[in-house]
Amino acid sequence: LLSNYFQAFRIDHVLGFFRIWTTPQHNYSGFLGHMEPCKPVTKVELEQSGLIDHLDRLLRPYVTANILNEKFGGDTNVVV
């Protein structure tokens, strides 16, 4: 578990565990980059995994005040 190694980590960095933003060597900025590996997940794969029925829920952030209060208690305002 990551909690054995980290107290907190940025959610946008989680993607980096699975893929990385790469750019051509001659490029001066990241504008011409892409995610590697860049193979998309297809609708069929989502249907086969059972996730297609939950897409609306999975595509929206889901961190409620109750979740934050449960995890951080009186420190919730500091965390947010």
CSV table of C-alpha atoms in Angstrom, one decimal, residues 1-18 63 68 71-72 79:
chain,number,residue,atom,x,y,z
A,1,LEU,CA,0.0,0.0,0.0
A,2,LEU,CA,1.2,3.5,-0.8
A,3,SER,CA,0.1,4.6,2.6
A,4,ASN,CA,3.1,2.7,4.0
A,5,TYR,CA,5.4,5.0,2.1
A,6,PHE,CA,3.6,8.4,1.8
A,7,GLN,CA,1.4,10.5,4.1
A,8,ALA,CA,-0.2,12.2,1.1
A,9,PHE,CA,0.3,12.4,-2.7
A,10,ARG,CA,-1.2,14.5,-5.5
A,11,ILE,CA,-4.0,12.7,-7.3
A,12,ASP,CA,-2.9,14.0,-10.6
A,13,HIS,CA,0.4,12.2,-10.1
A,14,VAL,CA,-1.3,8.8,-9.8
A,15,LEU,CA,-1.5,8.7,-13.6
A,16,GLY,CA,2.3,8.7,-13.6
A,17,PHE,CA,2.3,5.3,-12.0
A,18,PHE,CA,0.7,3.9,-15.2
A,63,VAL,CA,-14.5,13.7,-2.5
A,68,LEU,CA,-12.7,14.7,4.3
A,71,LYS,CA,-10.1,11.2,7.3
A,72,PHE,CA,-8.8,14.5,8.6
A,79,VAL,CA,-6.0,20.0,4.1
